[in-house]
Amino acid sequence: MLLDWALLGGAAALAGALNAVAGGGSFLTLPALAMVGVPLVSANATGTAALLPGYLAGAWALRKELSGPMSPSLLRLGVLSVLGGAAGAALLLSTSNHAFARIVPWLLLAATLLFAIGPGLVRRRLATADNHKPRGRWLADLGIVAVAVYGGYFNGGLGILLLAVLGALGHTDMGRMNGIKNFVSAILTLIAVAIYAASGAIVWTHALWMALGATVGGYAGGMAARRLKPEVVRGFVVLTGLAMTAAFLLKAY
């Protein structure tokens, strides 16, 4: 039991540190919860709940980036995030642990590949921003809802996926894009966690312990961010994601 708590706390602290520097913390929280015997659907819900405080803090930290007129409006973004996050959470809860065990490796692989190539895609999109016009409202709505559904179902790689979609939709201000990313992530995760909690899918003792670990790790990671190269951390996250993908593939198939 003591080793289980140490594993969960250590994984959460490292996840918080990774999120503060480059992202990818969920690649550690889900496997750690599975290793201590939490069923995969519940592990996914519990890990998401543990990272919720970080999403809320991130949204608050960049609240000024959301001032002024924007399209879609903040209210519209909030509604789309709630709808998508709720749909994703409901979809997760309707998935059996057996089926989710076979889906998880592919979700991890997709999130890992997106994490590896996503920043480059965003940079290239911003570099050619003058050649692109903002997309229509309904296409923008569909993009946000689709990402919110993904985030409500599986949180891995959510941030970089949101940035990629926002870039594709015509956004060019990186500060504003990060503000929107944090706002959408916080709203969809909040509604998803509420639905998980109502269904009894969250192991609260684990979630609260890991939230504490992630907070400590996030602070330490933020302090160390000036000395660490994001590229090195990103490489570590990609290798970890590939290793976790292989482990879950071997277990499921």
GROMACS .gro file of N, CA and C in nm, residues 57-190:
model
  402
   57ALA      N    1  -0.592   2.663  -1.289
   57ALA     CA    2  -0.488   2.762  -1.261
   57ALA      C    3  -0.434   2.822  -1.390
   58GLY      N    4  -0.416   2.738  -1.492
   58GLY     CA    5  -0.367   2.786  -1.620
   58GLY      C    6  -0.464   2.883  -1.686
   59ALA      N    7  -0.593   2.853  -1.677
   59ALA     CA    8  -0.694   2.942  -1.736
   59ALA      C    9  -0.695   3.077  -1.663
   60TRP      N   10  -0.684   3.074  -1.531
   60TRP     CA   11  -0.683   3.198  -1.453
   60TRP      C   12  -0.558   3.280  -1.483
   61ALA      N   13  -0.445   3.213  -1.499
   61ALA     CA   14  -0.318   3.283  -1.523
   61ALA      C   15  -0.320   3.360  -1.654
   62LEU      N   16  -0.391   3.309  -1.754
   62LEU     CA   17  -0.393   3.374  -1.886
   62LEU      C   18  -0.528   3.441  -1.915
   63ARG      N   19  -0.601   3.477  -1.810
   63ARG     CA   20  -0.734   3.536  -1.831
   63ARG      C   21  -0.727   3.668  -1.908
   64LYS      N   22  -0.619   3.744  -1.892
   64LYS     CA   23  -0.607   3.872  -1.961
   64LYS      C   24  -0.592   3.855  -2.112
   65GLU      N   25  -0.544   3.737  -2.153
   65GLU     CA   26  -0.528   3.711  -2.296
   65GLU      C   27  -0.664   3.697  -2.365
   66LEU      N   28  -0.770   3.683  -2.288
   66LEU     CA   29  -0.903   3.663  -2.346
   66LEU      C   30  -0.985   3.792  -2.347
   67SER      N   31  -0.924   3.904  -2.310
   67SER     CA   32  -0.996   4.031  -2.309
   67SER      C   33  -1.010   4.083  -2.452
   68GLY      N   34  -1.112   4.166  -2.473
   68GLY     CA   35  -1.134   4.222  -2.606
   68GLY      C   36  -1.219   4.131  -2.693
   69PRO      N   37  -1.259   4.182  -2.810
   69PRO     CA   38  -1.343   4.103  -2.900
   69PRO      C   39  -1.269   3.982  -2.954
   70MET      N   40  -1.340   3.873  -2.970
   70MET     CA   41  -1.279   3.752  -3.025
   70MET      C   42  -1.387   3.667  -3.090
   71SER      N   43  -1.342   3.581  -3.181
   71SER     CA   44  -1.434   3.491  -3.250
   71SER      C   45  -1.377   3.350  -3.248
   72PRO      N   46  -1.451   3.248  -3.197
   72PRO     CA   47  -1.583   3.261  -3.135
   72PRO      C   48  -1.575   3.340  -3.004
   73SER      N   49  -1.688   3.391  -2.959
   73SER     CA   50  -1.692   3.465  -2.833
   73SER      C   51  -1.662   3.373  -2.717
   74LEU      N   52  -1.627   3.434  -2.602
   74LEU     CA   53  -1.594   3.355  -2.484
   74LEU      C   54  -1.714   3.271  -2.440
   75LEU      N   55  -1.834   3.329  -2.446
   75LEU     CA   56  -1.955   3.255  -2.410
   75LEU      C   57  -1.975   3.136  -2.503
   76ARG      N   58  -1.956   3.159  -2.632
   76ARG     CA   59  -1.973   3.052  -2.730
   76ARG      C   60  -1.870   2.941  -2.707
   77LEU      N   61  -1.746   2.980  -2.680
   77LEU     CA   62  -1.642   2.881  -2.650
   77LEU      C   63  -1.679   2.798  -2.528
   78GLY      N   64  -1.733   2.866  -2.425
   78GLY     CA   65  -1.772   2.795  -2.304
   78GLY      C   66  -1.882   2.693  -2.330
   79VAL      N   67  -1.983   2.733  -2.407
   79VAL     CA   68  -2.094   2.642  -2.438
   79VAL      C   69  -2.045   2.523  -2.519
   80LEU      N   70  -1.962   2.550  -2.620
   80LEU     CA   71  -1.908   2.442  -2.703
   80LEU      C   72  -1.823   2.347  -2.620
   81SER      N   73  -1.746   2.402  -2.528
   81SER     CA   74  -1.660   2.319  -2.442
   81SER      C   75  -1.743   2.231  -2.350
   82VAL      N   76  -1.851   2.286  -2.295
   82VAL     CA   77  -1.939   2.208  -2.208
   82VAL      C   78  -2.004   2.095  -2.286
   83LEU      N   79  -2.056   2.126  -2.405
   83LEU     CA   80  -2.123   2.024  -2.486
   83LEU      C   81  -2.027   1.912  -2.525
   84GLY      N   82  -1.909   1.950  -2.574
   84GLY     CA   83  -1.812   1.849  -2.615
   84GLY      C   84  -1.757   1.769  -2.499
   85GLY      N   85  -1.723   1.838  -2.389
   85GLY     CA   86  -1.670   1.768  -2.272
   85GLY      C   87  -1.770   1.671  -2.213
   86ALA      N   88  -1.897   1.712  -2.209
   86ALA     CA   89  -2.001   1.624  -2.156
   86ALA      C   90  -2.020   1.502  -2.246
   87ALA      N   91  -2.018   1.524  -2.377
   87ALA     CA   92  -2.033   1.412  -2.471
   87ALA      C   93  -1.917   1.314  -2.458
   88GLY      N   94  -1.796   1.368  -2.447
   88GLY     CA   95  -1.679   1.281  -2.433
   88GLY      C   96  -1.681   1.201  -2.304
   89ALA      N   97  -1.722   1.266  -2.195
   89ALA     CA   98  -1.731   1.197  -2.066
   89ALA      C   99  -1.836   1.086  -2.070
   90ALA      N  100  -1.951   1.117  -2.131
   90ALA     CA  101  -2.057   1.016  -2.143
   90ALA      C  102  -2.010   0.898  -2.228
   91LEU      N  103  -1.935   0.929  -2.333
   91LEU     CA  104  -1.883   0.823  -2.420
   91LEU      C  105  -1.785   0.734  -2.344
   92LEU      N  106  -1.698   0.796  -2.261
   92LEU     CA  107  -1.604   0.718  -2.181
   92LEU      C  108  -1.678   0.624  -2.086
   93LEU      N  109  -1.779   0.677  -2.018
   93LEU     CA  110  -1.851   0.598  -1.919
   93LEU      C  111  -1.933   0.486  -1.982
   94SER      N  112  -1.962   0.499  -2.111
   94SER     CA  113  -2.035   0.393  -2.181
   94SER      C  114  -1.942   0.287  -2.239
   95THR      N  115  -1.810   0.310  -2.226
   95THR     CA  116  -1.710   0.215  -2.277
   95THR      C  117  -1.671   0.118  -2.167
   96SER      N  118  -1.673  -0.011  -2.196
   96SER     CA  119  -1.633  -0.110  -2.096
   96SER      C  120  -1.483  -0.104  -2.073
   97ASN      N  121  -1.439  -0.154  -1.958
   97ASN     CA  122  -1.295  -0.157  -1.929
   97ASN      C  123  -1.222  -0.243  -2.031
   98HIS      N  124  -1.284  -0.353  -2.074
   98HIS     CA  125  -1.221  -0.441  -2.173
   98HIS      C  126  -1.201  -0.368  -2.306
   99ALA      N  127  -1.306  -0.299  -2.351
   99ALA     CA  128  -1.295  -0.225  -2.477
   99ALA      C  129  -1.196  -0.110  -2.465
  100PHE      N  130  -1.199  -0.039  -2.351
  100PHE     CA  131  -1.109   0.074  -2.332
  100PHE      C  132  -0.964   0.029  -2.328
  101ALA      N  133  -0.940  -0.090  -2.273
  101ALA     CA  134  -0.803  -0.143  -2.269
  101ALA      C  135  -0.748  -0.164  -2.409
  102ARG      N  136  -0.835  -0.193  -2.505
  102ARG     CA  137  -0.791  -0.213  -2.643
  102ARG      C  138  -0.782  -0.081  -2.719
  103ILE      N  139  -0.851   0.020  -2.669
  103ILE     CA  140  -0.848   0.152  -2.733
  103ILE      C  141  -0.731   0.236  -2.683
  104VAL      N  142  -0.699   0.223  -2.554
  104VAL     CA  143  -0.597   0.307  -2.490
  104VAL      C  144  -0.463   0.310  -2.564
  105PRO      N  145  -0.408   0.194  -2.608
  105PRO     CA  146  -0.278   0.201  -2.676
  105PRO      C  147  -0.280   0.292  -2.799
  106TRP      N  148  -0.389   0.289  -2.873
  106TRP     CA  149  -0.398   0.371  -2.994
  106TRP      C  150  -0.419   0.518  -2.959
  107LEU      N  151  -0.491   0.545  -2.851
  107LEU     CA  152  -0.504   0.683  -2.805
  107LEU      C  153  -0.369   0.737  -2.759
  108LEU      N  154  -0.295   0.654  -2.685
  108LEU     CA  155  -0.162   0.695  -2.640
  108LEU      C  156  -0.069   0.719  -2.757
  109LEU      N  157  -0.074   0.631  -2.857
  109LEU     CA  158   0.012   0.647  -2.974
  109LEU      C  159  -0.023   0.774  -3.050
  110ALA      N  160  -0.153   0.798  -3.071
  110ALA     CA  161  -0.195   0.919  -3.141
  110ALA      C  162  -0.152   1.044  -3.065
  111ALA      N  163  -0.171   1.043  -2.933
  111ALA     CA  164  -0.134   1.158  -2.851
  111ALA      C  165   0.017   1.179  -2.853
  112THR      N  166   0.094   1.070  -2.851
  112THR     CA  167   0.240   1.081  -2.854
  112THR      C  168   0.288   1.139  -2.986
  113LEU      N  169   0.234   1.090  -3.097
  113LEU     CA  170   0.273   1.142  -3.228
  113LEU      C  171   0.233   1.288  -3.243
  114LEU      N  172   0.114   1.323  -3.195
  114LEU     CA  173   0.070   1.461  -3.199
  114LEU      C  174   0.160   1.549  -3.114
  115PHE      N  175   0.199   1.498  -2.998
  115PHE     CA  176   0.289   1.572  -2.909
  115PHE      C  177   0.423   1.595  -2.977
  116ALA      N  178   0.469   1.496  -3.057
  116ALA     CA  179   0.599   1.507  -3.123
  116ALA      C  180   0.596   1.605  -3.239
  117ILE      N  181   0.491   1.601  -3.321
  117ILE     CA  182   0.490   1.683  -3.442
  117ILE      C  183   0.403   1.808  -3.431
  118GLY      N  184   0.318   1.814  -3.329
  118GLY     CA  185   0.224   1.925  -3.316
  118GLY      C  186   0.288   2.063  -3.311
  119PRO      N  187   0.391   2.084  -3.227
  119PRO     CA  188   0.452   2.217  -3.220
  119PRO      C  189   0.505   2.265  -3.355
  120GLY      N  190   0.563   2.174  -3.432
  120GLY     CA  191   0.612   2.210  -3.565
  120GLY      C  192   0.499   2.251  -3.657
  121LEU      N  193   0.387   2.179  -3.649
  121LEU     CA  194   0.271   2.214  -3.731
  121LEU      C  195   0.219   2.352  -3.695
  122VAL      N  196   0.212   2.381  -3.565
  122VAL     CA  197   0.164   2.512  -3.521
  122VAL      C  198   0.257   2.622  -3.568
  123ARG      N  199   0.389   2.601  -3.555
  123ARG     CA  200   0.485   2.704  -3.598
  123ARG      C  201   0.474   2.730  -3.747
  124ARG      N  202   0.461   2.624  -3.826
  124ARG     CA  203   0.450   2.643  -3.971
  124ARG      C  204   0.321   2.714  -4.007
  125ARG      N  205   0.214   2.682  -3.933
  125ARG     CA  206   0.087   2.748  -3.960
  125ARG      C  207   0.096   2.897  -3.929
  126LEU      N  208   0.160   2.933  -3.819
  126LEU     CA  209   0.174   3.073  -3.783
  126LEU      C  210   0.266   3.147  -3.879
  127ALA      N  211   0.368   3.077  -3.930
  127ALA     CA  212   0.462   3.139  -4.024
  127ALA      C  213   0.396   3.174  -4.156
  128THR      N  214   0.291   3.103  -4.191
  128THR     CA  215   0.221   3.128  -4.318
  128THR      C  216   0.084   3.189  -4.294
  129ALA      N  217   0.068   3.253  -4.179
  129ALA     CA  218  -0.064   3.302  -4.139
  129ALA      C  219  -0.120   3.404  -4.238
  130ASP      N  220  -0.033   3.484  -4.300
  130ASP     CA  221  -0.081   3.588  -4.390
  130ASP      C  222  -0.149   3.531  -4.514
  131ASN      N  223  -0.120   3.405  -4.543
  131ASN     CA  224  -0.176   3.342  -4.662
  131ASN      C  225  -0.307   3.271  -4.636
  132HIS      N  226  -0.356   3.280  -4.513
  132HIS     CA  227  -0.478   3.207  -4.476
  132HIS      C  228  -0.579   3.302  -4.415
  133LYS      N  229  -0.703   3.279  -4.444
  133LYS     CA  230  -0.811   3.356  -4.385
  133LYS      C  231  -0.878   3.274  -4.275
  134PRO      N  232  -0.932   3.341  -4.173
  134PRO     CA  233  -1.004   3.267  -4.068
  134PRO      C  234  -1.117   3.184  -4.127
  135ARG      N  235  -1.138   3.067  -4.074
  135ARG     CA  236  -1.242   2.978  -4.123
  135ARG      C  237  -1.380   3.024  -4.074
  136GLY      N  238  -1.486   2.970  -4.135
  136GLY     CA  239  -1.621   3.007  -4.101
  136GLY      C  240  -1.659   2.967  -3.960
  137ARG      N  241  -1.767   3.029  -3.909
  137ARG     CA  242  -1.809   3.006  -3.771
  137ARG      C  243  -1.843   2.860  -3.746
  138TRP      N  244  -1.918   2.798  -3.837
  138TRP     CA  245  -1.961   2.660  -3.811
  138TRP      C  246  -1.845   2.563  -3.815
  139LEU      N  247  -1.747   2.590  -3.901
  139LEU     CA  248  -1.629   2.504  -3.904
  139LEU      C  249  -1.550   2.520  -3.774
  140ALA      N  250  -1.542   2.644  -3.726
  140ALA     CA  251  -1.473   2.669  -3.599
  140ALA      C  252  -1.545   2.599  -3.484
  141ASP      N  253  -1.678   2.610  -3.484
  141ASP     CA  254  -1.756   2.543  -3.379
  141ASP      C  255  -1.733   2.392  -3.381
  142LEU      N  256  -1.735   2.335  -3.500
  142LEU     CA  257  -1.716   2.191  -3.514
  142LEU      C  258  -1.578   2.149  -3.465
  143GLY      N  259  -1.476   2.230  -3.496
  143GLY     CA  260  -1.341   2.199  -3.452
  143GLY      C  261  -1.328   2.200  -3.301
  144ILE      N  262  -1.386   2.302  -3.236
  144ILE     CA  263  -1.378   2.312  -3.090
  144ILE      C  264  -1.455   2.199  -3.024
  145VAL      N  265  -1.574   2.169  -3.075
  145VAL     CA  266  -1.654   2.060  -3.016
  145VAL      C  267  -1.583   1.927  -3.031
  146ALA      N  268  -1.524   1.902  -3.148
  146ALA     CA  269  -1.454   1.775  -3.171
  146ALA      C  270  -1.338   1.757  -3.072
  147VAL      N  271  -1.261   1.864  -3.051
  147VAL     CA  272  -1.150   1.855  -2.957
  147VAL      C  273  -1.203   1.839  -2.814
  148ALA      N  274  -1.313   1.905  -2.782
  148ALA     CA  275  -1.371   1.893  -2.648
  148ALA      C  276  -1.422   1.751  -2.622
  149VAL      N  277  -1.481   1.688  -2.724
  149VAL     CA  278  -1.524   1.549  -2.709
  149VAL      C  279  -1.403   1.460  -2.681
  150TYR      N  280  -1.296   1.481  -2.757
  150TYR     CA  281  -1.172   1.406  -2.734
  150TYR      C  282  -1.122   1.428  -2.592
  151GLY      N  283  -1.120   1.554  -2.548
  151GLY     CA  284  -1.070   1.585  -2.415
  151GLY      C  285  -1.155   1.527  -2.304
  152GLY      N  286  -1.286   1.520  -2.325
  152GLY     CA  287  -1.373   1.460  -2.226
  152GLY      C  288  -1.359   1.309  -2.219
  153TYR      N  289  -1.314   1.251  -2.331
  153TYR     CA  290  -1.297   1.105  -2.337
  153TYR      C  291  -1.157   1.064  -2.293
  154PHE      N  292  -1.057   1.136  -2.342
  154PHE     CA  293  -0.917   1.102  -2.313
  154PHE      C  294  -0.837   1.230  -2.319
  155ASN      N  295  -0.772   1.266  -2.210
  155ASN     CA  296  -0.711   1.399  -2.196
  155ASN      C  297  -0.572   1.412  -2.257
  156GLY      N  298  -0.509   1.301  -2.293
  156GLY     CA  299  -0.371   1.306  -2.339
  156GLY      C  300  -0.352   1.386  -2.467
  157GLY      N  301  -0.256   1.479  -2.468
  157GLY     CA  302  -0.227   1.559  -2.587
  157GLY      C  303  -0.330   1.666  -2.616
  158LEU      N  304  -0.417   1.695  -2.519
  158LEU     CA  305  -0.526   1.790  -2.542
  158LEU      C  306  -0.475   1.929  -2.578
  159GLY      N  307  -0.376   1.979  -2.505
  159GLY     CA  308  -0.328   2.115  -2.526
  159GLY      C  309  -0.273   2.138  -2.666
  160ILE      N  310  -0.186   2.048  -2.711
  160ILE     CA  311  -0.126   2.068  -2.843
  160ILE      C  312  -0.229   2.047  -2.952
  161LEU      N  313  -0.327   1.958  -2.929
  161LEU     CA  314  -0.435   1.939  -3.027
  161LEU      C  315  -0.518   2.067  -3.040
  162LEU      N  316  -0.548   2.131  -2.929
  162LEU     CA  317  -0.622   2.256  -2.932
  162LEU      C  318  -0.546   2.365  -3.007
  163LEU      N  319  -0.416   2.376  -2.981
  163LEU     CA  320  -0.335   2.476  -3.051
  163LEU      C  321  -0.333   2.450  -3.201
  164ALA      N  322  -0.321   2.323  -3.240
  164ALA     CA  323  -0.319   2.288  -3.381
  164ALA      C  324  -0.452   2.325  -3.448
  165VAL      N  325  -0.563   2.296  -3.380
  165VAL     CA  326  -0.695   2.328  -3.436
  165VAL      C  327  -0.714   2.479  -3.444
  166LEU      N  328  -0.675   2.551  -3.341
  166LEU     CA  329  -0.689   2.697  -3.343
  166LEU      C  330  -0.606   2.758  -3.455
  167GLY      N  331  -0.486   2.706  -3.476
  167GLY     CA  332  -0.404   2.754  -3.587
  167GLY      C  333  -0.469   2.726  -3.721
  168ALA      N  334  -0.526   2.608  -3.736
  168ALA     CA  335  -0.593   2.571  -3.861
  168ALA      C  336  -0.716   2.657  -3.886
  169LEU      N  337  -0.776   2.708  -3.779
  169LEU     CA  338  -0.896   2.790  -3.791
  169LEU      C  339  -0.865   2.937  -3.817
  170GLY      N  340  -0.736   2.971  -3.824
  170GLY     CA  341  -0.699   3.107  -3.861
  170GLY      C  342  -0.646   3.194  -3.750
  171HIS      N  343  -0.634   3.144  -3.628
  171HIS     CA  344  -0.577   3.223  -3.519
  171HIS      C  345  -0.426   3.238  -3.539
  172THR      N  346  -0.374   3.358  -3.511
  172THR     CA  347  -0.232   3.383  -3.532
  172THR      C  348  -0.160   3.439  -3.409
  173ASP      N  349  -0.235   3.487  -3.311
  173ASP     CA  350  -0.175   3.543  -3.189
  173ASP      C  351  -0.152   3.430  -3.090
  174MET      N  352  -0.023   3.395  -3.066
  174MET     CA  353   0.007   3.280  -2.982
  174MET      C  354  -0.040   3.301  -2.839
  175GLY      N  355  -0.031   3.424  -2.789
  175GLY     CA  356  -0.078   3.451  -2.654
  175GLY      C  357  -0.228   3.428  -2.642
  176ARG      N  358  -0.303   3.479  -2.740
  176ARG     CA  359  -0.448   3.458  -2.741
  176ARG      C  360  -0.480   3.309  -2.758
  177MET      N  361  -0.405   3.240  -2.842
  177MET     CA  362  -0.427   3.097  -2.864
  177MET      C  363  -0.407   3.018  -2.735
  178ASN      N  364  -0.303   3.052  -2.660
  178ASN     CA  365  -0.279   2.983  -2.532
  178ASN      C  366  -0.390   3.014  -2.432
  179GLY      N  367  -0.439   3.137  -2.433
  179GLY     CA  368  -0.550   3.172  -2.345
  179GLY      C  369  -0.675   3.092  -2.377
  180ILE      N  370  -0.707   3.081  -2.507
  180ILE     CA  371  -0.823   3.002  -2.549
  180ILE      C  372  -0.803   2.856  -2.514
  181LYS      N  373  -0.682   2.806  -2.539
  181LYS     CA  374  -0.651   2.666  -2.508
  181LYS      C  375  -0.675   2.636  -2.360
  182ASN      N  376  -0.625   2.722  -2.273
  182ASN     CA  377  -0.640   2.700  -2.130
  182ASN      C  378  -0.786   2.712  -2.086
  183PHE      N  379  -0.857   2.807  -2.144
  183PHE     CA  380  -0.998   2.826  -2.109
  183PHE      C  381  -1.081   2.704  -2.150
  184VAL      N  382  -1.066   2.661  -2.275
  184VAL     CA  383  -1.141   2.546  -2.325
  184VAL      C  384  -1.106   2.420  -2.246
  185SER      N  385  -0.975   2.400  -2.219
  185SER     CA  386  -0.931   2.283  -2.143
  185SER      C  387  -0.994   2.281  -2.004
  186ALA      N  388  -0.996   2.396  -1.938
  186ALA     CA  389  -1.051   2.403  -1.803
  186ALA      C  390  -1.201   2.375  -1.802
  187ILE      N  391  -1.275   2.435  -1.895
  187ILE     CA  392  -1.420   2.418  -1.897
  187ILE      C  393  -1.459   2.274  -1.930
  188LEU      N  394  -1.399   2.219  -2.035
  188LEU     CA  395  -1.438   2.082  -2.075
  188LEU      C  396  -1.396   1.980  -1.969
  189THR      N  397  -1.281   2.002  -1.906
  189THR     CA  398  -1.236   1.910  -1.802
  189THR      C  399  -1.322   1.921  -1.678
  190LEU      N  400  -1.364   2.042  -1.644
  190LEU     CA  401  -1.451   2.063  -1.528
  190LEU      C  402  -1.583   1.989  -1.545
   0.00000   0.00000   0.00000
